[in-house]
Structures are given as C-alpha cells and as structure tokens.
Amino acid sequence: DAGVIQSPRHEVTEMGQEVTLRCKPISGHNSLFWYRQTMMRGLELLIYFNNNVPIDDSGMPEDRFSAKMPNASFSTLKIQPSEPRDSAVYFCASSFDTYEQYFGPGTRLTVT
Amino acid sequence: QKEVEQNSGPLSVPEGAIASLNCTYSDRGSQSFFWYRQYSGKSPELIMSIYSNGDKEDGRFTAQLNKASQYVSLLIRDSQPSDSATYLCAVLLGNFNKFYFGSGTKLNVKP
C-alpha cells in the first residue's frame, strides 16, 4: 500500500502569496495530522482531523493558516498571505484513530 | 515545563555499543508513547510504540516505560553507523487526544 503522499515536495513563493499544501493519507486511516518543523521550534502539531472533522486546531499559528479535509482521502493546508517566518518543512501524517502515525515525505516551503 | 523533554545530544557511542535514549513527560494522564527516527532531510519514521509499563523488544530496539517516574527510554543494542539519526519521543495524552513530540536526541554511532 502506498504511504502518505504530499505535494508539492518543494515550494518557493514570495511573501504575500497564497500557498496550498496537499496530503493524501494512507487508505483506511481515519486520523490526519499536519505538522510544521523548524530548527528553532522542532516538530509542532498544527491541526488534526478524525473522521474528516477537525478535532484540535490549537496549534494553528494564526488566522492566515487554514486546513480542510473534504473527504477521507484528501486534505489541504493553506497559508494566505504567506510570510517569510512560515518557511519550514510541513509534514502530513495519518493513523488509525490517534495511535501510530505514519508521516509523509514533507513539503519544504520557502517564503522570500 | 515542556510536555515532553529529551536531551538534545549529540549522544556519541562506538559501533557495537548500546545506545540509551531517554524521554520524560509531564502529564500523568499520558497513555501512549512512541519513538520515531528521523534522518537528516527525511520525515520521521515510527520505530516502536509502547502502552504499558515494562519493556517491549523489537529486534535490536527495546522500549522501556515507567509511568510512575514518567519516563520512557529507547535502547539500541549493537549500534550501527546507520543508526545515526535524531530520535524523537512522542506522547499521546489520553484524556485530550493531544499529541506532543520532544525536540529529539541526535545520536552519532562512530565506526
């Protein structure tokens, strides 16, 4: 079975532009997580969904960030407008319930 | 106090030795514990999960959980240079379904 799929793998954009990151979880998993990783702050949980419903979005840094999960096989994380401090690696992970999570390859975002 | 704490390292061990990685957590309500390995430039990879007190062995890896003392550890026997990576401890708080990662311990295994 394919693992978690993320796209794009790399994204370079200018400050103020909208950025959309995409994730396809492992088939059969009902929980999906979005993380951000930087050297300074480590791995931070942004939001997680269970059965397509957002359960905890307390990690979303501010209103510029939004996430959706319209169905069990697709989720997006959107940043609008983007800022240089949003530069990081964004990971998507999925699991059955909230147990063992499997991570995607990540999206490296650079905002100039 | 952070929810999950790890020594950032680096921890250096010679090839063939036992590497011991430790993690402490703050919430006694924590139910589930995980160890991930992350190579530089790659995503975290699940190594082991442990849910009850005691030891759990999987090949060269042993996870140890002590809920009374609120720590979880990972032992790597017969360490290999390919084990050189950052090891992340993760904890799930049972009551709130909140998931926290430690900042990771960098392990260097010297040939």
PDB file of C-alpha atoms in Angstrom:
ATOM      1  CA  ASP A   1       0.000   0.000   0.000  1.00  0.00           C
ATOM      2  CA  ALA A   2       1.264   3.492  -0.745  1.00  0.00           C
ATOM      3  CA  GLY A   3       2.311   5.639   2.158  1.00  0.00           C
ATOM      4  CA  VAL A   4       1.184   9.171   2.892  1.00  0.00           C
ATOM      5  CA  ILE A   5       1.507  11.308  -0.216  1.00  0.00           C
ATOM      6  CA  GLN A   6       2.248  15.022  -0.072  1.00  0.00           C
ATOM      7  CA  SER A   7       2.527  17.615  -2.781  1.00  0.00           C
ATOM      8  CA  PRO A   8       4.349  19.661  -3.734  1.00  0.00           C
ATOM      9  CA  ARG A   9       7.649  18.421  -2.295  1.00  0.00           C
ATOM     10  CA  HIS A  10       9.189  21.866  -2.579  1.00  0.00           C
ATOM     11  CA  GLU A  11       7.534  25.248  -2.797  1.00  0.00           C
ATOM     12  CA  VAL A  12       9.205  28.623  -3.190  1.00  0.00           C
ATOM     13  CA  THR A  13       6.967  31.642  -3.117  1.00  0.00           C
ATOM     14  CA  GLU A  14       7.048  35.337  -2.444  1.00  0.00           C
ATOM     15  CA  MET A  15       5.722  36.985   0.659  1.00  0.00           C
ATOM     16  CA  GLY A  16       2.023  37.719   0.379  1.00  0.00           C
ATOM     17  CA  GLN A  17       1.224  34.867  -1.962  1.00  0.00           C
ATOM     18  CA  GLU A  18      -1.200  32.070  -1.176  1.00  0.00           C
ATOM     19  CA  VAL A  19       0.273  28.635  -0.595  1.00  0.00           C
ATOM     20  CA  THR A  20      -1.664  25.369  -0.659  1.00  0.00           C
ATOM     21  CA  LEU A  21      -0.160  22.127   0.558  1.00  0.00           C
ATOM     22  CA  ARG A  22      -1.833  18.812  -0.191  1.00  0.00           C
ATOM     23  CA  CYS A  23      -1.969  15.454   1.523  1.00  0.00           C
ATOM     24  CA  LYS A  24      -3.379  12.029   0.746  1.00  0.00           C
ATOM     25  CA  PRO A  25      -3.449   9.792   3.834  1.00  0.00           C
ATOM     26  CA  ILE A  26      -2.963   6.037   3.915  1.00  0.00           C
ATOM     27  CA  SER A  27      -6.118   4.248   2.848  1.00  0.00           C
ATOM     28  CA  GLY A  28      -8.100   3.069   5.879  1.00  0.00           C
ATOM     29  CA  HIS A  29      -6.638   5.597   8.267  1.00  0.00           C
ATOM     30  CA  ASN A  30      -9.202   7.863   9.912  1.00  0.00           C
ATOM     31  CA  SER A  31      -6.932  10.436  11.551  1.00  0.00           C
ATOM     32  CA  LEU A  32      -4.827  13.019   9.774  1.00  0.00           C
ATOM     33  CA  PHE A  33      -2.285  15.382  11.245  1.00  0.00           C
ATOM     34  CA  TRP A  34      -0.483  18.462   9.939  1.00  0.00           C
ATOM     35  CA  TYR A  35       2.894  19.326  11.473  1.00  0.00           C
ATOM     36  CA  ARG A  36       5.467  22.041  10.941  1.00  0.00           C
ATOM     37  CA  GLN A  37       9.168  21.506  11.648  1.00  0.00           C
ATOM     38  CA  THR A  38      11.840  24.157  12.061  1.00  0.00           C
ATOM     39  CA  MET A  39      15.247  24.073  13.676  1.00  0.00           C
ATOM     40  CA  MET A  40      14.159  26.573  16.301  1.00  0.00           C
ATOM     41  CA  ARG A  41      10.802  25.094  17.304  1.00  0.00           C
ATOM     42  CA  GLY A  42      11.148  21.436  16.382  1.00  0.00           C
ATOM     43  CA  LEU A  43       8.097  19.449  15.313  1.00  0.00           C
ATOM     44  CA  GLU A  44       4.844  21.243  16.085  1.00  0.00           C
ATOM     45  CA  LEU A  45       1.349  19.848  15.683  1.00  0.00           C
ATOM     46  CA  LEU A  46      -0.790  22.360  13.797  1.00  0.00           C
ATOM     47  CA  ILE A  47      -4.122  20.571  13.495  1.00  0.00           C
ATOM     48  CA  TYR A  48      -5.555  17.120  13.436  1.00  0.00           C
ATOM     49  CA  PHE A  49      -8.688  15.594  11.968  1.00  0.00           C
ATOM     50  CA  ASN A  50     -10.581  12.499  12.997  1.00  0.00           C
ATOM     51  CA  ASN A  51     -13.106  11.095  10.529  1.00  0.00           C
ATOM     52  CA  ASN A  52     -12.676  14.276   8.450  1.00  0.00           C
ATOM     53  CA  VAL A  53     -13.648  16.537  11.365  1.00  0.00           C
ATOM     54  CA  PRO A  54     -11.127  18.990  12.848  1.00  0.00           C
ATOM     55  CA  ILE A  55     -10.594  17.952  16.473  1.00  0.00           C
ATOM     56  CA  ASP A  56      -7.819  20.220  17.655  1.00  0.00           C
ATOM     57  CA  ASP A  57      -6.577  23.286  15.786  1.00  0.00           C
ATOM     58  CA  SER A  58      -4.950  24.952  18.772  1.00  0.00           C
ATOM     59  CA  GLY A  59      -1.560  24.677  17.106  1.00  0.00           C
ATOM     60  CA  MET A  60      -2.539  26.722  14.072  1.00  0.00           C
ATOM     61  CA  PRO A  61      -0.373  29.814  14.473  1.00  0.00           C
ATOM     62  CA  GLU A  62      -2.845  32.422  13.281  1.00  0.00           C
ATOM     63  CA  ASP A  63      -5.767  33.138  11.007  1.00  0.00           C
ATOM     64  CA  ARG A  64      -3.534  33.101   7.961  1.00  0.00           C
ATOM     65  CA  PHE A  65      -3.486  29.317   8.284  1.00  0.00           C
ATOM     66  CA  SER A  66      -6.465  27.138   7.425  1.00  0.00           C
ATOM     67  CA  ALA A  67      -6.921  23.419   6.865  1.00  0.00           C
ATOM     68  CA  LYS A  68      -9.655  21.341   5.308  1.00  0.00           C
ATOM     69  CA  MET A  69     -10.428  17.687   4.889  1.00  0.00           C
ATOM     70  CA  PRO A  70     -13.306  17.383   2.430  1.00  0.00           C
ATOM     71  CA  ASN A  71     -13.132  13.585   2.331  1.00  0.00           C
ATOM     72  CA  ALA A  72     -11.230  10.664   3.825  1.00  0.00           C
ATOM     73  CA  SER A  73      -8.548  10.684   1.162  1.00  0.00           C
ATOM     74  CA  PHE A  74      -7.585  14.327   0.845  1.00  0.00           C
ATOM     75  CA  SER A  75      -6.588  17.289   2.987  1.00  0.00           C
ATOM     76  CA  THR A  76      -5.176  20.754   2.338  1.00  0.00           C
ATOM     77  CA  LEU A  77      -3.265  23.247   4.432  1.00  0.00           C
ATOM     78  CA  LYS A  78      -3.476  26.789   3.142  1.00  0.00           C
ATOM     79  CA  ILE A  79      -1.457  29.845   4.104  1.00  0.00           C
ATOM     80  CA  GLN A  80      -2.779  33.186   2.945  1.00  0.00           C
ATOM     81  CA  PRO A  81      -0.936  35.537   2.877  1.00  0.00           C
ATOM     82  CA  SER A  82       2.394  33.800   3.349  1.00  0.00           C
ATOM     83  CA  GLU A  83       5.259  35.391   5.288  1.00  0.00           C
ATOM     84  CA  PRO A  84       8.995  34.589   5.468  1.00  0.00           C
ATOM     85  CA  ARG A  85       8.567  33.207   9.004  1.00  0.00           C
ATOM     86  CA  ASP A  86       6.311  30.496   7.588  1.00  0.00           C
ATOM     87  CA  SER A  87       9.341  28.912   5.926  1.00  0.00           C
ATOM     88  CA  ALA A  88       9.593  25.368   7.289  1.00  0.00           C
ATOM     89  CA  VAL A  89       9.036  21.748   6.415  1.00  0.00           C
ATOM     90  CA  TYR A  90       5.378  20.816   6.635  1.00  0.00           C
ATOM     91  CA  PHE A  91       4.535  17.185   7.290  1.00  0.00           C
ATOM     92  CA  CYS A  92       1.276  15.364   6.982  1.00  0.00           C
ATOM     93  CA  ALA A  93       0.779  12.141   8.961  1.00  0.00           C
ATOM     94  CA  SER A  94      -2.065   9.655   9.198  1.00  0.00           C
ATOM     95  CA  SER A  95      -3.090   6.939  11.613  1.00  0.00           C
ATOM     96  CA  PHE A  96      -5.947   4.715  12.625  1.00  0.00           C
ATOM     97  CA  ASP A  97      -7.514   6.706  15.441  1.00  0.00           C
ATOM     98  CA  THR A  98      -4.690   8.599  17.176  1.00  0.00           C
ATOM     99  CA  TYR A  99      -2.201   5.844  17.600  1.00  0.00           C
ATOM    100  CA  GLU A 100       0.769   5.039  15.432  1.00  0.00           C
ATOM    101  CA  GLN A 101       1.246   7.853  12.974  1.00  0.00           C
ATOM    102  CA  TYR A 102       2.909   7.469   9.602  1.00  0.00           C
ATOM    103  CA  PHE A 103       4.466  10.535   8.069  1.00  0.00           C
ATOM    104  CA  GLY A 104       4.576  11.713   4.502  1.00  0.00           C
ATOM    105  CA  PRO A 105       7.806  12.941   2.892  1.00  0.00           C
ATOM    106  CA  GLY A 106       7.036  16.574   3.725  1.00  0.00           C
ATOM    107  CA  THR A 107       6.816  19.820   1.811  1.00  0.00           C
ATOM    108  CA  ARG A 108       9.743  22.205   2.146  1.00  0.00           C
ATOM    109  CA  LEU A 109       8.295  25.721   1.979  1.00  0.00           C
ATOM    110  CA  THR A 110      10.450  28.765   1.383  1.00  0.00           C
ATOM    111  CA  VAL A 111       8.845  32.202   1.501  1.00  0.00           C
ATOM    112  CA  THR A 112      11.060  35.006   0.229  1.00  0.00           C
TER     113      THR A 112
ATOM    114  CA  GLN B   1       7.893  22.761  31.763  1.00  0.00           C
ATOM    115  CA  LYS B   2       7.557  21.213  28.343  1.00  0.00           C
ATOM    116  CA  GLU B   3       5.132  18.333  27.889  1.00  0.00           C
ATOM    117  CA  VAL B   4       7.882  16.063  26.549  1.00  0.00           C
ATOM    118  CA  GLU B   5      11.573  16.582  27.216  1.00  0.00           C
ATOM    119  CA  GLN B   6      14.629  14.991  25.669  1.00  0.00           C
ATOM    120  CA  ASN B   7      18.321  15.707  25.895  1.00  0.00           C
ATOM    121  CA  SER B   8      19.268  17.213  22.540  1.00  0.00           C
ATOM    122  CA  GLY B   9      22.655  15.494  22.496  1.00  0.00           C
ATOM    123  CA  PRO B  10      24.566  14.688  20.485  1.00  0.00           C
ATOM    124  CA  LEU B  11      24.975  11.280  22.044  1.00  0.00           C
ATOM    125  CA  SER B  12      28.049   9.558  20.676  1.00  0.00           C
ATOM    126  CA  VAL B  13      28.558   5.809  21.009  1.00  0.00           C
ATOM    127  CA  PRO B  14      31.023   3.441  19.336  1.00  0.00           C
ATOM    128  CA  GLU B  15      29.806   0.887  16.848  1.00  0.00           C
ATOM    129  CA  GLY B  16      28.540  -2.242  18.608  1.00  0.00           C
ATOM    130  CA  ALA B  17      27.730  -0.466  21.869  1.00  0.00           C
ATOM    131  CA  ILE B  18      24.314   0.058  23.455  1.00  0.00           C
ATOM    132  CA  ALA B  19      22.775   3.478  22.889  1.00  0.00           C
ATOM    133  CA  SER B  20      20.352   4.666  25.565  1.00  0.00           C
ATOM    134  CA  LEU B  21      17.926   7.452  24.760  1.00  0.00           C
ATOM    135  CA  ASN B  22      15.674   8.950  27.394  1.00  0.00           C
ATOM    136  CA  CYS B  23      12.487  10.962  27.460  1.00  0.00           C
ATOM    137  CA  THR B  24      10.409  12.427  30.281  1.00  0.00           C
ATOM    138  CA  TYR B  25       6.848  13.679  30.119  1.00  0.00           C
ATOM    139  CA  SER B  26       4.854  15.965  32.340  1.00  0.00           C
ATOM    140  CA  ASP B  27       1.293  14.640  32.269  1.00  0.00           C
ATOM    141  CA  ARG B  28       0.404  11.554  34.306  1.00  0.00           C
ATOM    142  CA  GLY B  29      -2.645  11.092  32.092  1.00  0.00           C
ATOM    143  CA  SER B  30      -0.434  10.130  29.165  1.00  0.00           C
ATOM    144  CA  GLN B  31      -1.440   6.795  27.720  1.00  0.00           C
ATOM    145  CA  SER B  32       0.592   6.049  24.643  1.00  0.00           C
ATOM    146  CA  PHE B  33       4.252   6.508  23.843  1.00  0.00           C
ATOM    147  CA  PHE B  34       6.159   6.355  20.601  1.00  0.00           C
ATOM    148  CA  TRP B  35       9.707   6.505  19.322  1.00  0.00           C
ATOM    149  CA  TYR B  36      10.476   7.899  15.892  1.00  0.00           C
ATOM    150  CA  ARG B  37      13.743   8.039  13.995  1.00  0.00           C
ATOM    151  CA  GLN B  38      14.464  10.943  11.656  1.00  0.00           C
ATOM    152  CA  TYR B  39      17.393  11.029   9.286  1.00  0.00           C
ATOM    153  CA  SER B  40      18.599  14.434   8.174  1.00  0.00           C
ATOM    154  CA  GLY B  41      16.326  15.816   5.470  1.00  0.00           C
ATOM    155  CA  LYS B  42      13.813  12.988   5.834  1.00  0.00           C
ATOM    156  CA  SER B  43      10.490  12.531   7.588  1.00  0.00           C
ATOM    157  CA  PRO B  44      10.055  10.877  10.994  1.00  0.00           C
ATOM    158  CA  GLU B  45       9.782   7.101  10.825  1.00  0.00           C
ATOM    159  CA  LEU B  46       7.971   5.111  13.517  1.00  0.00           C
ATOM    160  CA  ILE B  47      10.255   2.676  15.335  1.00  0.00           C
ATOM    161  CA  MET B  48       8.205   1.484  18.294  1.00  0.00           C
ATOM    162  CA  SER B  49       5.126   2.126  20.343  1.00  0.00           C
ATOM    163  CA  ILE B  50       4.593   1.196  23.984  1.00  0.00           C
ATOM    164  CA  TYR B  51       1.438   1.439  26.040  1.00  0.00           C
ATOM    165  CA  SER B  52       2.067  -0.349  29.342  1.00  0.00           C
ATOM    166  CA  ASN B  53       4.774  -0.367  31.973  1.00  0.00           C
ATOM    167  CA  GLY B  54       7.790  -2.526  31.348  1.00  0.00           C
ATOM    168  CA  ASP B  55       9.912  -3.424  28.376  1.00  0.00           C
ATOM    169  CA  LYS B  56       8.998  -4.062  24.766  1.00  0.00           C
ATOM    170  CA  GLU B  57      11.563  -5.558  22.437  1.00  0.00           C
ATOM    171  CA  ASP B  58      11.716  -5.467  18.652  1.00  0.00           C
ATOM    172  CA  GLY B  59      14.940  -6.691  17.127  1.00  0.00           C
ATOM    173  CA  ARG B  60      17.797  -4.503  18.325  1.00  0.00           C
ATOM    174  CA  PHE B  61      15.387  -1.990  19.853  1.00  0.00           C
ATOM    175  CA  THR B  62      13.900  -2.083  23.348  1.00  0.00           C
ATOM    176  CA  ALA B  63      11.443   0.498  24.628  1.00  0.00           C
ATOM    177  CA  GLN B  64      11.056   0.883  28.373  1.00  0.00           C
ATOM    178  CA  LEU B  65       8.155   2.641  30.080  1.00  0.00           C
ATOM    179  CA  ASN B  66       7.890   3.689  33.709  1.00  0.00           C
ATOM    180  CA  LYS B  67       4.654   5.592  34.275  1.00  0.00           C
ATOM    181  CA  ALA B  68       5.318   6.144  37.986  1.00  0.00           C
ATOM    182  CA  SER B  69       8.508   8.030  37.164  1.00  0.00           C
ATOM    183  CA  GLN B  70       7.076   9.453  33.939  1.00  0.00           C
ATOM    184  CA  TYR B  71       9.852   8.407  31.655  1.00  0.00           C
ATOM    185  CA  VAL B  72      10.234   6.323  28.566  1.00  0.00           C
ATOM    186  CA  SER B  73      13.509   5.173  27.085  1.00  0.00           C
ATOM    187  CA  LEU B  74      14.809   3.505  23.960  1.00  0.00           C
ATOM    188  CA  LEU B  75      17.762   1.146  23.966  1.00  0.00           C
ATOM    189  CA  ILE B  76      19.552   0.292  20.741  1.00  0.00           C
ATOM    190  CA  ARG B  77      21.761  -2.776  21.018  1.00  0.00           C
ATOM    191  CA  ASP B  78      24.725  -3.422  18.723  1.00  0.00           C
ATOM    192  CA  SER B  79      24.571   0.164  17.432  1.00  0.00           C
ATOM    193  CA  GLN B  80      25.454   0.630  13.784  1.00  0.00           C
ATOM    194  CA  PRO B  81      26.590   3.762  11.923  1.00  0.00           C
ATOM    195  CA  SER B  82      23.279   3.556  10.052  1.00  0.00           C
ATOM    196  CA  ASP B  83      21.521   4.212  13.379  1.00  0.00           C
ATOM    197  CA  SER B  84      22.968   7.726  13.382  1.00  0.00           C
ATOM    198  CA  ALA B  85      19.903   9.973  13.307  1.00  0.00           C
ATOM    199  CA  THR B  86      17.697  12.106  15.519  1.00  0.00           C
ATOM    200  CA  TYR B  87      15.347  10.120  17.743  1.00  0.00           C
ATOM    201  CA  LEU B  88      12.033  11.717  18.647  1.00  0.00           C
ATOM    202  CA  CYS B  89       9.896  10.730  21.591  1.00  0.00           C
ATOM    203  CA  ALA B  90       6.151  11.300  21.227  1.00  0.00           C
ATOM    204  CA  VAL B  91       3.424  11.138  23.832  1.00  0.00           C
ATOM    205  CA  LEU B  92      -0.339  10.977  23.481  1.00  0.00           C
ATOM    206  CA  LEU B  93      -2.362  12.466  26.315  1.00  0.00           C
ATOM    207  CA  GLY B  94      -5.252  10.092  26.745  1.00  0.00           C
ATOM    208  CA  ASN B  95      -7.854  12.489  28.048  1.00  0.00           C
ATOM    209  CA  PHE B  96      -7.434  15.169  25.450  1.00  0.00           C
ATOM    210  CA  ASN B  97      -6.085  13.302  22.463  1.00  0.00           C
ATOM    211  CA  LYS B  98      -3.219  15.766  22.307  1.00  0.00           C
ATOM    212  CA  PHE B  99      -0.032  14.568  20.718  1.00  0.00           C
ATOM    213  CA  TYR B 100       3.341  16.022  21.694  1.00  0.00           C
ATOM    214  CA  PHE B 101       6.804  15.410  20.288  1.00  0.00           C
ATOM    215  CA  GLY B 102      10.026  16.000  22.132  1.00  0.00           C
ATOM    216  CA  SER B 103      12.739  18.055  20.469  1.00  0.00           C
ATOM    217  CA  GLY B 104      14.743  14.921  19.706  1.00  0.00           C
ATOM    218  CA  THR B 105      18.125  13.461  20.629  1.00  0.00           C
ATOM    219  CA  LYS B 106      20.811  13.316  17.968  1.00  0.00           C
ATOM    220  CA  LEU B 107      22.677  10.010  18.016  1.00  0.00           C
ATOM    221  CA  ASN B 108      26.089   9.531  16.407  1.00  0.00           C
ATOM    222  CA  VAL B 109      27.405   5.984  16.089  1.00  0.00           C
ATOM    223  CA  LYS B 110      31.118   6.046  15.335  1.00  0.00           C
ATOM    224  CA  PRO B 111      32.643   3.234  13.261  1.00  0.00           C
TER     225      PRO B 111
END
